[in-house]
PDB file of C-alpha atoms in Angstrom:
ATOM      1  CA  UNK R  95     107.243 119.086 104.737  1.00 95.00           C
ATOM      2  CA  UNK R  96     110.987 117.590 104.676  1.00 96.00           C
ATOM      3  CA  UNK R  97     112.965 120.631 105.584  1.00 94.00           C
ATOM      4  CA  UNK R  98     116.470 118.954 106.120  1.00 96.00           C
ATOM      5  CA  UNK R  99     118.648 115.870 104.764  1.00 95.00           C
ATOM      6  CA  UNK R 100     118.398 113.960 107.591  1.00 95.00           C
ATOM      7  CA  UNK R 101     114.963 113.868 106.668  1.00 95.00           C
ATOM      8  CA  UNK R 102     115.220 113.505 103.050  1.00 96.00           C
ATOM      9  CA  UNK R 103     114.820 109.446 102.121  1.00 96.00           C
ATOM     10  CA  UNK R 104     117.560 108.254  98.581  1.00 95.00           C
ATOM     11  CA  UNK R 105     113.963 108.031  96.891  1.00 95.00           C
ATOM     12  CA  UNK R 106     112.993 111.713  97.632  1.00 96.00           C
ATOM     13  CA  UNK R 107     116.276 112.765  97.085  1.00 94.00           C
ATOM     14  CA  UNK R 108     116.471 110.878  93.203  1.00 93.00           C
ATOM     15  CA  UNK R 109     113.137 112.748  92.926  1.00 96.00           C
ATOM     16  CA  UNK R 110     114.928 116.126  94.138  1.00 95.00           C
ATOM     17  CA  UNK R 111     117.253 115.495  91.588  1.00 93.00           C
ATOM     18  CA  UNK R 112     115.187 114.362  88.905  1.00 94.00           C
ATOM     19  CA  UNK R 113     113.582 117.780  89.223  1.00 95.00           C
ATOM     20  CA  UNK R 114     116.417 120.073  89.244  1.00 93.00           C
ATOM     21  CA  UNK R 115     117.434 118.385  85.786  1.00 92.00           C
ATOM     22  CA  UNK R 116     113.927 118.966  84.576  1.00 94.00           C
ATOM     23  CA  UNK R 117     112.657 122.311  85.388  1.00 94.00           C
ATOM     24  CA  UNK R 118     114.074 125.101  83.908  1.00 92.00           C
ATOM     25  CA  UNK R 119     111.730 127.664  85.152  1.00 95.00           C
ATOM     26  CA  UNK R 120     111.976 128.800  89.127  1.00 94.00           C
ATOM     27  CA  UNK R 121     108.511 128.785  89.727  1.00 94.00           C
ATOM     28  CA  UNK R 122     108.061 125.756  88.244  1.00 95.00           C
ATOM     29  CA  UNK R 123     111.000 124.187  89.733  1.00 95.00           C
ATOM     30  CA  UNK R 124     110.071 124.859  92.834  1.00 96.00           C
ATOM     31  CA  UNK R 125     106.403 124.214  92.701  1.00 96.00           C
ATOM     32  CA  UNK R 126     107.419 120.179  92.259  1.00 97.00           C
ATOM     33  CA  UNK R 127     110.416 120.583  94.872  1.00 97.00           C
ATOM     34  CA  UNK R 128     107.472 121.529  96.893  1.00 97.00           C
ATOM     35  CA  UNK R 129     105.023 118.765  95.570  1.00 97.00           C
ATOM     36  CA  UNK R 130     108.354 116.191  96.546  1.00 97.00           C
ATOM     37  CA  UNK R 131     109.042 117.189  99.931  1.00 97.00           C
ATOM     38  CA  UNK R 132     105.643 117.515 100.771  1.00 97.00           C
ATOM     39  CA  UNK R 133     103.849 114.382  99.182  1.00 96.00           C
ATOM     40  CA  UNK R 134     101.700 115.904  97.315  1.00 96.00           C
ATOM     41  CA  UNK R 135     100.651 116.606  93.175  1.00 96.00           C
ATOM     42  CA  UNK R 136     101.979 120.112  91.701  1.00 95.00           C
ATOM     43  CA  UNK R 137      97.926 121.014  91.850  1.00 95.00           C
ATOM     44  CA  UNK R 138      97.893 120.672  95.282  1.00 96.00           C
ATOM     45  CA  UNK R 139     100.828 123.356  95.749  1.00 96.00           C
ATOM     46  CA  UNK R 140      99.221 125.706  93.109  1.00 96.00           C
ATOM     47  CA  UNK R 141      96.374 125.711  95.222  1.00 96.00           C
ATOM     48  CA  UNK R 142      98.227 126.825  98.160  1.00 96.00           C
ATOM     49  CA  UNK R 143      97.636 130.744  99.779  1.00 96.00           C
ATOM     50  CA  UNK R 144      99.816 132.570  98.789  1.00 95.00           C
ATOM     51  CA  UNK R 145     101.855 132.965 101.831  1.00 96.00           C
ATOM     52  CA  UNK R 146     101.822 129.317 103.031  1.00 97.00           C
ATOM     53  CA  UNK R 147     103.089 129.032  99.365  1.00 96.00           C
ATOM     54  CA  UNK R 148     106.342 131.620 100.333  1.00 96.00           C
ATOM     55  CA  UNK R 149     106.871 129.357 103.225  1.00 96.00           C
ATOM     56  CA  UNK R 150     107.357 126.328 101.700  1.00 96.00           C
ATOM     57  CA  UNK R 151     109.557 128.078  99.377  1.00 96.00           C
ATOM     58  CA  UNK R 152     111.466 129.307 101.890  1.00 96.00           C
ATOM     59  CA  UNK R 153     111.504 125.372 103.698  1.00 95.00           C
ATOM     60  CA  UNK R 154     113.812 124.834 100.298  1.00 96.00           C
ATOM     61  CA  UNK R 155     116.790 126.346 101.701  1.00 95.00           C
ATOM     62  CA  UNK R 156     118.028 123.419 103.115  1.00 95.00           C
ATOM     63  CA  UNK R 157     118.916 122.298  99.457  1.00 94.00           C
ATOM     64  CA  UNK R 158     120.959 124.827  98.717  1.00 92.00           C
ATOM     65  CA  UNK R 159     123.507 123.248 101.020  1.00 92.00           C
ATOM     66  CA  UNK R 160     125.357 119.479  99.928  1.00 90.00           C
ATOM     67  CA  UNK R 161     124.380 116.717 103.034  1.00 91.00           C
ATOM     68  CA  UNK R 162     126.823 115.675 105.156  1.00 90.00           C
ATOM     69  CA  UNK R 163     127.574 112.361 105.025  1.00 91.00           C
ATOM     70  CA  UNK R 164     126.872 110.905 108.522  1.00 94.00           C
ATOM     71  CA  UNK R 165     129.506 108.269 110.539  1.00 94.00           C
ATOM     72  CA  UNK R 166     128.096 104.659 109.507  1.00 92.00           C
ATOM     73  CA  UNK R 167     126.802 102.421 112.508  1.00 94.00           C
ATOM     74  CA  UNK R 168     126.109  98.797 112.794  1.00 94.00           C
ATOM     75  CA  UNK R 169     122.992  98.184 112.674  1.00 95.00           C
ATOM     76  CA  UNK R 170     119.996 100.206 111.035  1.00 96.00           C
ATOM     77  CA  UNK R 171     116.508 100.803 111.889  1.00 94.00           C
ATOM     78  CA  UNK R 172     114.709 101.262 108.512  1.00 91.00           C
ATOM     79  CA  UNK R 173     110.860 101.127 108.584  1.00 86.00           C
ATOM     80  CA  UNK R 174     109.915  97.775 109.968  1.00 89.00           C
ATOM     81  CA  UNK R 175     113.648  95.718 109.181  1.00 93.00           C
ATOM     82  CA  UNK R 176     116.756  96.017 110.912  1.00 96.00           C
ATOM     83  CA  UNK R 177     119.701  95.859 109.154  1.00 97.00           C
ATOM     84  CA  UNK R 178     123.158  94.969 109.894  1.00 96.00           C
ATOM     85  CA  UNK R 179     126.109  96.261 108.468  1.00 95.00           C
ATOM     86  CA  UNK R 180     128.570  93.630 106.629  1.00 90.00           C
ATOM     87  CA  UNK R 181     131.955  95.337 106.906  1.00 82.00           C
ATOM     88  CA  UNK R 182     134.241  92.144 107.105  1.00 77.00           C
ATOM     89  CA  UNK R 183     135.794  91.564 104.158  1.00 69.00           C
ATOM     90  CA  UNK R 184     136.609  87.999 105.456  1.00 68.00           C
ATOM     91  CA  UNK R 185     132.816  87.507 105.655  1.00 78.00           C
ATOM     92  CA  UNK R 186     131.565  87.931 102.411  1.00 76.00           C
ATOM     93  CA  UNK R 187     129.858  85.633 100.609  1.00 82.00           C
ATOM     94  CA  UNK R 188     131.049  84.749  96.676  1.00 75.00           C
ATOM     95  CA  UNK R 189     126.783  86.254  95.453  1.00 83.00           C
ATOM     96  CA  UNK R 190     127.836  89.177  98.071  1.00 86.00           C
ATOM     97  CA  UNK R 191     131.308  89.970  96.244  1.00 77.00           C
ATOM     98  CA  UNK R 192     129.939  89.395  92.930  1.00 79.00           C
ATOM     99  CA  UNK R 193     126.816  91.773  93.823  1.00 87.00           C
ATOM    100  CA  UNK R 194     129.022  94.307  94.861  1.00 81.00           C
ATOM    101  CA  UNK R 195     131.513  93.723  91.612  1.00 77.00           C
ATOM    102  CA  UNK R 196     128.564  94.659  89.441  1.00 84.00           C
ATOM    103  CA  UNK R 197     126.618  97.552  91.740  1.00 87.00           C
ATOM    104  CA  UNK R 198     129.978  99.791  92.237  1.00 79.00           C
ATOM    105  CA  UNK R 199     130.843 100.173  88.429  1.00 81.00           C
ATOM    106  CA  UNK R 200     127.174 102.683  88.021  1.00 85.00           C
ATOM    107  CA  UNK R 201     127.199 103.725  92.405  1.00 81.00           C
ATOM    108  CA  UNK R 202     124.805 106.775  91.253  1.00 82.00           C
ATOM    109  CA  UNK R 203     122.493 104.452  89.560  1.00 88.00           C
ATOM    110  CA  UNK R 204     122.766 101.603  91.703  1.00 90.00           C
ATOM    111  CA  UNK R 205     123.030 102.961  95.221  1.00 91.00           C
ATOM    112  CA  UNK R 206     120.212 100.981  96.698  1.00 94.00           C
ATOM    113  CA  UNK R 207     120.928  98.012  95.190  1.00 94.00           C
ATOM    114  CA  UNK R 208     124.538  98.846  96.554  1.00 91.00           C
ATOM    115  CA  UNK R 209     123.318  99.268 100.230  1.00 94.00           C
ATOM    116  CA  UNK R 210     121.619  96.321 100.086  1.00 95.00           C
ATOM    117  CA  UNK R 211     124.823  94.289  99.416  1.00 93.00           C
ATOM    118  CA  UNK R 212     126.011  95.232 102.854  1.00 93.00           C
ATOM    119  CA  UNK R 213     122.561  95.857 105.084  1.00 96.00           C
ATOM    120  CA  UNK R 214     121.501  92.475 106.226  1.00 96.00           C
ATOM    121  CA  UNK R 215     118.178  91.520 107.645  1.00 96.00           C
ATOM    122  CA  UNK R 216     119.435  90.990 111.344  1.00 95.00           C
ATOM    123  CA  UNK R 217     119.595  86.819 111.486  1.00 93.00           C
ATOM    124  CA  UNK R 218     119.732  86.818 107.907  1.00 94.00           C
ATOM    125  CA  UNK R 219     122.237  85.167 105.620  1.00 93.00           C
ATOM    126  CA  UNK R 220     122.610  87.261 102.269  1.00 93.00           C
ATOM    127  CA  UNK R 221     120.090  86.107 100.001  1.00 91.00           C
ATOM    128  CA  UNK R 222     117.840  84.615 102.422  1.00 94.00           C
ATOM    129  CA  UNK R 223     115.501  86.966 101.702  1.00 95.00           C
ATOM    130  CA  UNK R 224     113.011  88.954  99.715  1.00 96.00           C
ATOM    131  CA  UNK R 225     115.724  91.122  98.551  1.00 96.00           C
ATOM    132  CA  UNK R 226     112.850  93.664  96.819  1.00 95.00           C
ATOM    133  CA  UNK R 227     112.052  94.290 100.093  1.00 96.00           C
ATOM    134  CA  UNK R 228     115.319  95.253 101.544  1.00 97.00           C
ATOM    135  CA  UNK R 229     115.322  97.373  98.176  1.00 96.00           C
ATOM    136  CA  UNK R 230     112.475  99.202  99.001  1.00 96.00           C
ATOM    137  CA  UNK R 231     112.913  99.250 102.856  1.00 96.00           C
ATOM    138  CA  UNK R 232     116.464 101.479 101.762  1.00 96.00           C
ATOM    139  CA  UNK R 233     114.791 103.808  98.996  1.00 96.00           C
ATOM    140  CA  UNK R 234     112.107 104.813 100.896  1.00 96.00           C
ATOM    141  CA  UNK R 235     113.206 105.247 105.061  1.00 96.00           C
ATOM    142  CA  UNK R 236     117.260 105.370 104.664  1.00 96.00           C
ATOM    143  CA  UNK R 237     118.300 108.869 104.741  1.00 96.00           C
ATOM    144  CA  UNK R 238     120.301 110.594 102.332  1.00 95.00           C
ATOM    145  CA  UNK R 239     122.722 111.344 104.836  1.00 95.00           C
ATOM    146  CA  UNK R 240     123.172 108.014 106.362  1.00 95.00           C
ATOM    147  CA  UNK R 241     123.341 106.639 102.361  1.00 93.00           C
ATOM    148  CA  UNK R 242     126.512 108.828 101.940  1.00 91.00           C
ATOM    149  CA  UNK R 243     128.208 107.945 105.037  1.00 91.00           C
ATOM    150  CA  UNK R 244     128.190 104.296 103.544  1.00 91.00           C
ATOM    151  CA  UNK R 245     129.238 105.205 100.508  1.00 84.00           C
ATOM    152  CA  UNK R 246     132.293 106.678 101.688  1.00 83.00           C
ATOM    153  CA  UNK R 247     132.481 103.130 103.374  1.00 81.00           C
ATOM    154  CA  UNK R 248     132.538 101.620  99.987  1.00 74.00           C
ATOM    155  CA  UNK R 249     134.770 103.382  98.300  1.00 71.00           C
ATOM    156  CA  UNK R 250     137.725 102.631 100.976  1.00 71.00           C
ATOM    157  CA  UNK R 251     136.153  99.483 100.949  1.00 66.00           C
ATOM    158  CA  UNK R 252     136.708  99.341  97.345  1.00 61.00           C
ATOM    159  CA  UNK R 253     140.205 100.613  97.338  1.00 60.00           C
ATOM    160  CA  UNK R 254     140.910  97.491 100.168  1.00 57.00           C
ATOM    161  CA  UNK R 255     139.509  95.078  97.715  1.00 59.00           C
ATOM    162  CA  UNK R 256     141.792  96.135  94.950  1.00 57.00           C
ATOM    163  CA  UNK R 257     144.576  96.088  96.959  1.00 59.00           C
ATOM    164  CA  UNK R 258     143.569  92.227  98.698  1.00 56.00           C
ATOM    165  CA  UNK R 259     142.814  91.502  94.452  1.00 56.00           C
ATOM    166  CA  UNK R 260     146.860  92.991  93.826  1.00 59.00           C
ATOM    167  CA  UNK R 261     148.107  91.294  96.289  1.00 65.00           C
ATOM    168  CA  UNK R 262     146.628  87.911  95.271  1.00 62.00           C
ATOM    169  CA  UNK R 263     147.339  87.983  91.978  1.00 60.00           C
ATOM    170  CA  UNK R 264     151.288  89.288  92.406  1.00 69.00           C
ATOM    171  CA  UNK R 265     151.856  85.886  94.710  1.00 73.00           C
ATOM    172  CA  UNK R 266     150.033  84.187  91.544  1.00 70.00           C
ATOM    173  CA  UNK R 267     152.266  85.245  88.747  1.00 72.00           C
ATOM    174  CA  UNK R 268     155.358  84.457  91.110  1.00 81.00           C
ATOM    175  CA  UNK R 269     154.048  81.002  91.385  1.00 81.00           C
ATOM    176  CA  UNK R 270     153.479  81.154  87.585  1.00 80.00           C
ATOM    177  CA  UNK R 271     156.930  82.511  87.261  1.00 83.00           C
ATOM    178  CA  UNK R 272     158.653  79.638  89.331  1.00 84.00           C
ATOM    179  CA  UNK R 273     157.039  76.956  86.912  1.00 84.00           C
ATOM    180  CA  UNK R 274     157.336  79.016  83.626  1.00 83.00           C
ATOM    181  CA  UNK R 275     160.418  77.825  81.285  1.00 84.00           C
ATOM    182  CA  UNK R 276     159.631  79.466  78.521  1.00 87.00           C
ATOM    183  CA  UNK R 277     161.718  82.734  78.249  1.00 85.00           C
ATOM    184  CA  UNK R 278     159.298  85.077  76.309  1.00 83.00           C
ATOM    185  CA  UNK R 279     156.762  83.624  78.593  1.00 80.00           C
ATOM    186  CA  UNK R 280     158.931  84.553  81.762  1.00 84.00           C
ATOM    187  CA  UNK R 281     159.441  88.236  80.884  1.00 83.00           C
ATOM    188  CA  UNK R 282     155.877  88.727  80.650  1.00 77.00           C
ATOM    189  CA  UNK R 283     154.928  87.545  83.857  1.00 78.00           C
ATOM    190  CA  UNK R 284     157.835  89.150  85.224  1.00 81.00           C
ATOM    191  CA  UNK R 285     156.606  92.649  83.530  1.00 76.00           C
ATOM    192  CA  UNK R 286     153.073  92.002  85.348  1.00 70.00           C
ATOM    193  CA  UNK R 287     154.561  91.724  88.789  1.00 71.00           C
ATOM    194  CA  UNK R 288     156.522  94.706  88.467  1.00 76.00           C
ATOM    195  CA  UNK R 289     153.320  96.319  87.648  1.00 66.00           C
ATOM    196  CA  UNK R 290     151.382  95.091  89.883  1.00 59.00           C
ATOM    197  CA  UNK R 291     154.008  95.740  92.626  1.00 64.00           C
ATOM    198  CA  UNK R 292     153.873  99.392  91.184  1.00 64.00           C
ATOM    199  CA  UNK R 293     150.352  99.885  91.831  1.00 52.00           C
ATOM    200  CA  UNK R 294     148.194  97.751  89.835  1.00 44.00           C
ATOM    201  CA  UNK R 295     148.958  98.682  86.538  1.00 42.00           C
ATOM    202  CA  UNK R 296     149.530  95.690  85.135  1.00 38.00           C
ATOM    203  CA  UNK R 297     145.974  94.515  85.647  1.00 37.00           C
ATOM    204  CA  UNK R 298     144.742  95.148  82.112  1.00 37.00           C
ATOM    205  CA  UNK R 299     147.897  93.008  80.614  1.00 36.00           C
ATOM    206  CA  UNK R 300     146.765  89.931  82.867  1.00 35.00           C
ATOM    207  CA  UNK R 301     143.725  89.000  80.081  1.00 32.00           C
ATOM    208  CA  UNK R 302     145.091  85.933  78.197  1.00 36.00           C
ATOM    209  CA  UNK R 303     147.843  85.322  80.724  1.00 36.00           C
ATOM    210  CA  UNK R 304     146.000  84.055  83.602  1.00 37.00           C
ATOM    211  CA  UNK R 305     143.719  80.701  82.690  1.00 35.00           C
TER     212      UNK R 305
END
């Protein structure tokens, strides 16, 4: 029976989950938190004695707790694959970037497919691969633990692409600004770099302005 998160796989613990927002009822609740963590059908519990029942009850303790993300490494050992971790921004691909683009807007529902974006088949390019297998190499032998330590990694690694993204497009609308002549036009762009310079804001008024 999985009796801590280092243990528990992203499957198991989408399963965990799944559960918690089903069951209502404790008993029944935790007869399938047993069935989970134990690989086995809700019969197979029921048919338990009694006290080896109570002990695997008591084996849910664990979840009572939040994990704790653990400190990311470079390279992986899930099932048979190892997997490196792609944490250069200067080495991402354009199908990595764009991956990653789509993935973070849903993280929750799209943490494998997430991972997977940065944990490369060692000697692999991205892509190169059956990525279905990389998906289900992650679901079912990365643990929970190790999946939140890299998702802290993405979300400073997100706030480091906005800011590259910022930066980019500010030295844009100066270029834009040098060659515009037309004086509504100018106060426009010069309203998005001030923006932009603020902190980003002026993101949302770049739509029809940059072609």
């Amino acid at each position: 029976m999985i009796d801590n998160y280092n243990k528990l796989t992203i499957g198991k613990y989408y399963e965990i989950l799944d559960v918690i927002n089903t069951y209502e009822d404790e008993y029944e609740r935790n007869t399938a938190l047993i069935a989970v963590l134990c690989d086995e059908e809700a019969d197979e519990v029921l048919n338990l004695s009694l006290s080896e029942y109570k002990k695997r009850v008591d084996g849910l303790r664990f979840l009572l707790d939040d994990p704790v993300q653990a400190p990311i490494k470079n390279r992986y050992r899930i099932g048979d694959m190892e997997l490196d971790l792609c944490a250069d921004l200067s080495k991402l691909t354009a199908g990595q970037y764009i991956d990653y683009q789509t993935f973070i807007k849903e993280p929750d529902t799209y943490m494998v497919e997430l991972l997977s974006v940065f944990l490369i088949p060692r000697g692999k390019k991205y892509g190169d691969y059956d990525m279905r297998e990389v998906h289900e190499a992650i679901r079912e032998n990365l643990s929970i633990v190790d999946a939140l330590g890299l998702s802290a990694f993405f979300l400073s690694l997100s706030q480091a692409l906005i800011s590259s993204t910022v930066t980019s497009l500010t030295r844009r609308m100066k270029k834009m600004l040098k060659r515009e002549k037309n004086p509504e036009s100018r106060k426009k762009i010069q309203e998005t770099i001030t923006l932009l310079e603020a902190g980003g804001d002026g993101l949302h008024l770049l739509t029809g302005l940059v072609k």
